Amino acid sequence: MKELLAKLVEASGIPGAEDSVREVIKKELQGHVGEMFTDNLGNLITKKIGTLGKPTVMFAAHMDEVGLMVKYIDEKGFIKFAKVGGVVDQPLLSQRVKIHTEKGSIVGIIGAKPPHLMKEEERKKIVEFEDMFIDVGTTSKEDAEKLGVRIGNPITFERGLVELRNKLVTGKALDDRAGCAILIETMKRLPKTEATVYAVFTVQEEIGLRGATVSAFKLNPNLAIALDITSAGDYPGIKEFESPIKIGHGPAIKIVDGRKESLGGGLVAHPKVRELLIKAAEKEEIPYQLEVMEGGTTDATAIQLSREGIPAGVISIPTRYAHSPVEVISLEDAENAVKICLNAVQLAPRFFGL
Ligand code: CO
Ligand code: ZN
């Protein structure tokens, strides 16, 4: 699991530029699935046909990660950028980033004034996004262009996977490469089953669940399960009631999610899918947590609204510091999520006997 996650985290894929992630997944699943193809938007769809062929179960994990994009190159070769997905300003400063060009990737840094040159009041202030820029070491616009830097180049954090204590790992893009790793492992370990299983690695989740929208329409499954991250609240600065989810205490099974204040725009997990996932965990005494998540949603939200409505649920991986270059998850939670997925496929015909 750790080696697989490291490979996936190393790949880069802001929304709409997920190619290198897709290549890693294709290689991993070669020979482990019956069918594998890429659709018009770039979703990677894989399939294993069951002995009964029903129900059809669609799993979804998104390949894209939040990041940045080249917006403007100034005459001295400094690069201004746009945000792609929900990135806040604070973690950006002093980061090392990679700009992905046609000629390969270039390392740059998001620089800032040193304390020596700051006025007293500047030291207390947060530097705003509008004032940030990337320095790749070039001295002119032409110099940057010669390296391959162009308007629209994707930019990702430069941060590979590192292990912490207690089976925790940290890196960028664990949202949602963790989900991708769990889905790859599930497909690899899946025995002969009655249900037919689709594993869909989606594009453009972070900017509006776009890949999930079109792939659910195409596959029209009997039920769907998204694999994504959720915010753990088990560290200083968050009150326990704000997010009672804890890292290392098992995957979370979603009850609801959506916008803060109203839970609008999100998902009410379908009761049958929710119960299926709970039974799948309890079957082997796999630890799990129940999740009411205010602020954010997943691919399952788009899938449930496809065609005439598709029963959908979510298995979430508790994650600290989401959408930063130092996201943290537990390898044990990821391993337990694979087990829940495998059991859910086995139990699916009982819940969705057609
Ligand atoms: Co996200
Ligand atoms: Zn996500």
Tab-separated table of N, CA, C and O in Angstrom, residues 60-62 174-176 178-179 182 205-206 209 226-230 254 297-299 314-319:
chain	number	residue	atom	x	y	z
A	60	ALA	N	-15.883	4.967	-7.377
A	60	ALA	CA	-15.250	6.142	-7.980
A	60	ALA	C	-14.216	6.732	-7.027
A	60	ALA	O	-14.469	6.879	-5.828
A	61	ALA	N	-13.024	7.039	-7.579
A	61	ALA	CA	-11.999	7.770	-6.821
A	61	ALA	C	-11.416	8.787	-7.795
A	61	ALA	O	-11.196	8.461	-8.963
A	62	HIS	N	-11.197	10.018	-7.331
A	62	HIS	CA	-10.727	11.030	-8.295
A	62	HIS	C	-9.207	11.102	-8.397
A	62	HIS	O	-8.491	10.980	-7.416
A	174	LEU	N	-2.832	13.381	-1.286
A	174	LEU	CA	-3.448	12.167	-0.708
A	174	LEU	C	-4.954	12.238	-0.934
A	174	LEU	O	-5.631	11.230	-1.027
A	175	ASP	N	-5.480	13.461	-1.050
A	175	ASP	CA	-6.828	13.722	-1.587
A	175	ASP	C	-6.680	13.807	-3.102
A	175	ASP	O	-6.242	14.828	-3.613
A	176	ASP	N	-6.959	12.823	-3.904
A	176	ASP	CA	-7.584	11.586	-3.513
A	176	ASP	C	-6.773	10.393	-3.996
A	176	ASP	O	-7.324	9.372	-4.367
A	178	ALA	N	-5.204	8.564	-2.147
A	178	ALA	CA	-5.525	7.516	-1.172
A	178	ALA	C	-6.685	6.689	-1.700
A	178	ALA	O	-6.645	5.460	-1.699
A	179	GLY	N	-7.729	7.374	-2.197
A	179	GLY	CA	-8.887	6.684	-2.777
A	179	GLY	C	-8.480	5.850	-3.985
A	179	GLY	O	-8.960	4.724	-4.169
A	182	ILE	N	-6.701	2.680	-2.799
A	182	ILE	CA	-7.675	1.734	-2.216
A	182	ILE	C	-8.433	1.022	-3.333
A	182	ILE	O	-8.635	-0.198	-3.296
A	205	GLU	N	-12.677	16.363	-10.250
A	205	GLU	CA	-13.567	16.352	-9.085
A	205	GLU	C	-13.485	17.672	-8.335
A	205	GLU	O	-14.490	18.235	-7.920
A	206	GLU	N	-12.251	18.165	-8.180
A	206	GLU	CA	-12.007	19.329	-7.319
A	206	GLU	C	-12.632	20.615	-7.849
A	206	GLU	O	-12.717	21.605	-7.136
A	209	LEU	N	-16.908	17.968	-9.753
A	209	LEU	CA	-17.394	16.583	-9.899
A	209	LEU	C	-17.696	16.226	-11.362
A	209	LEU	O	-18.649	15.506	-11.657
A	226	ALA	N	-18.334	6.125	-3.622
A	226	ALA	CA	-17.161	6.965	-3.860
A	226	ALA	C	-16.154	6.744	-2.743
A	226	ALA	O	-16.529	6.488	-1.595
A	227	LEU	N	-14.878	6.820	-3.098
A	227	LEU	CA	-13.793	6.731	-2.118
A	227	LEU	C	-13.092	8.068	-2.114
A	227	LEU	O	-12.554	8.501	-3.131
A	228	ASP	N	-13.137	8.750	-0.979
A	228	ASP	CA	-12.515	10.073	-0.927
A	228	ASP	C	-12.046	10.338	0.499
A	228	ASP	O	-12.205	9.492	1.375
A	229	ILE	N	-11.507	11.513	0.710
A	229	ILE	CA	-11.003	11.838	2.046
A	229	ILE	C	-12.043	12.656	2.815
A	229	ILE	O	-12.949	13.219	2.220
A	230	THR	N	-11.893	12.687	4.111
A	230	THR	CA	-12.700	13.588	4.932
A	230	THR	C	-11.780	14.218	5.978
A	230	THR	O	-10.711	13.690	6.257
A	254	LYS	N	-20.157	7.563	5.246
A	254	LYS	CA	-20.873	8.837	5.153
A	254	LYS	C	-22.358	8.699	5.445
A	254	LYS	O	-23.014	7.790	4.960
A	297	THR	N	-17.915	18.038	-0.470
A	297	THR	CA	-18.641	16.863	-0.914
A	297	THR	C	-17.767	16.014	-1.842
A	297	THR	O	-16.584	16.293	-1.973
A	298	THR	N	-18.340	14.973	-2.422
A	298	THR	CA	-17.551	14.032	-3.221
A	298	THR	C	-18.265	13.675	-4.531
A	298	THR	O	-19.394	14.091	-4.765
A	299	ASP	N	-17.602	12.856	-5.318
A	299	ASP	CA	-18.141	12.351	-6.583
A	299	ASP	C	-19.528	11.716	-6.421
A	299	ASP	O	-20.337	11.733	-7.351
A	314	VAL	N	-20.525	6.735	0.423
A	314	VAL	CA	-19.109	7.109	0.407
A	314	VAL	C	-18.356	6.420	1.539
A	314	VAL	O	-18.859	6.329	2.655
A	315	ILE	N	-17.156	5.943	1.229
A	315	ILE	CA	-16.196	5.545	2.264
A	315	ILE	C	-15.125	6.630	2.273
A	315	ILE	O	-14.516	6.916	1.240
A	316	SER	N	-14.929	7.258	3.435
A	316	SER	CA	-13.981	8.370	3.516
A	316	SER	C	-12.756	7.996	4.343
A	316	SER	O	-12.874	7.313	5.361
A	317	ILE	N	-11.616	8.498	3.916
A	317	ILE	CA	-10.375	8.294	4.657
A	317	ILE	C	-10.102	9.537	5.501
A	317	ILE	O	-9.941	10.637	4.961
A	318	PRO	N	-10.061	9.366	6.832
A	318	PRO	CA	-9.773	10.512	7.696
A	318	PRO	C	-8.424	11.135	7.330
A	318	PRO	O	-7.415	10.419	7.224
A	319	THR	N	-8.410	12.446	7.132
A	319	THR	CA	-7.216	13.131	6.641
A	319	THR	C	-6.985	14.419	7.415
A	319	THR	O	-7.919	15.186	7.645
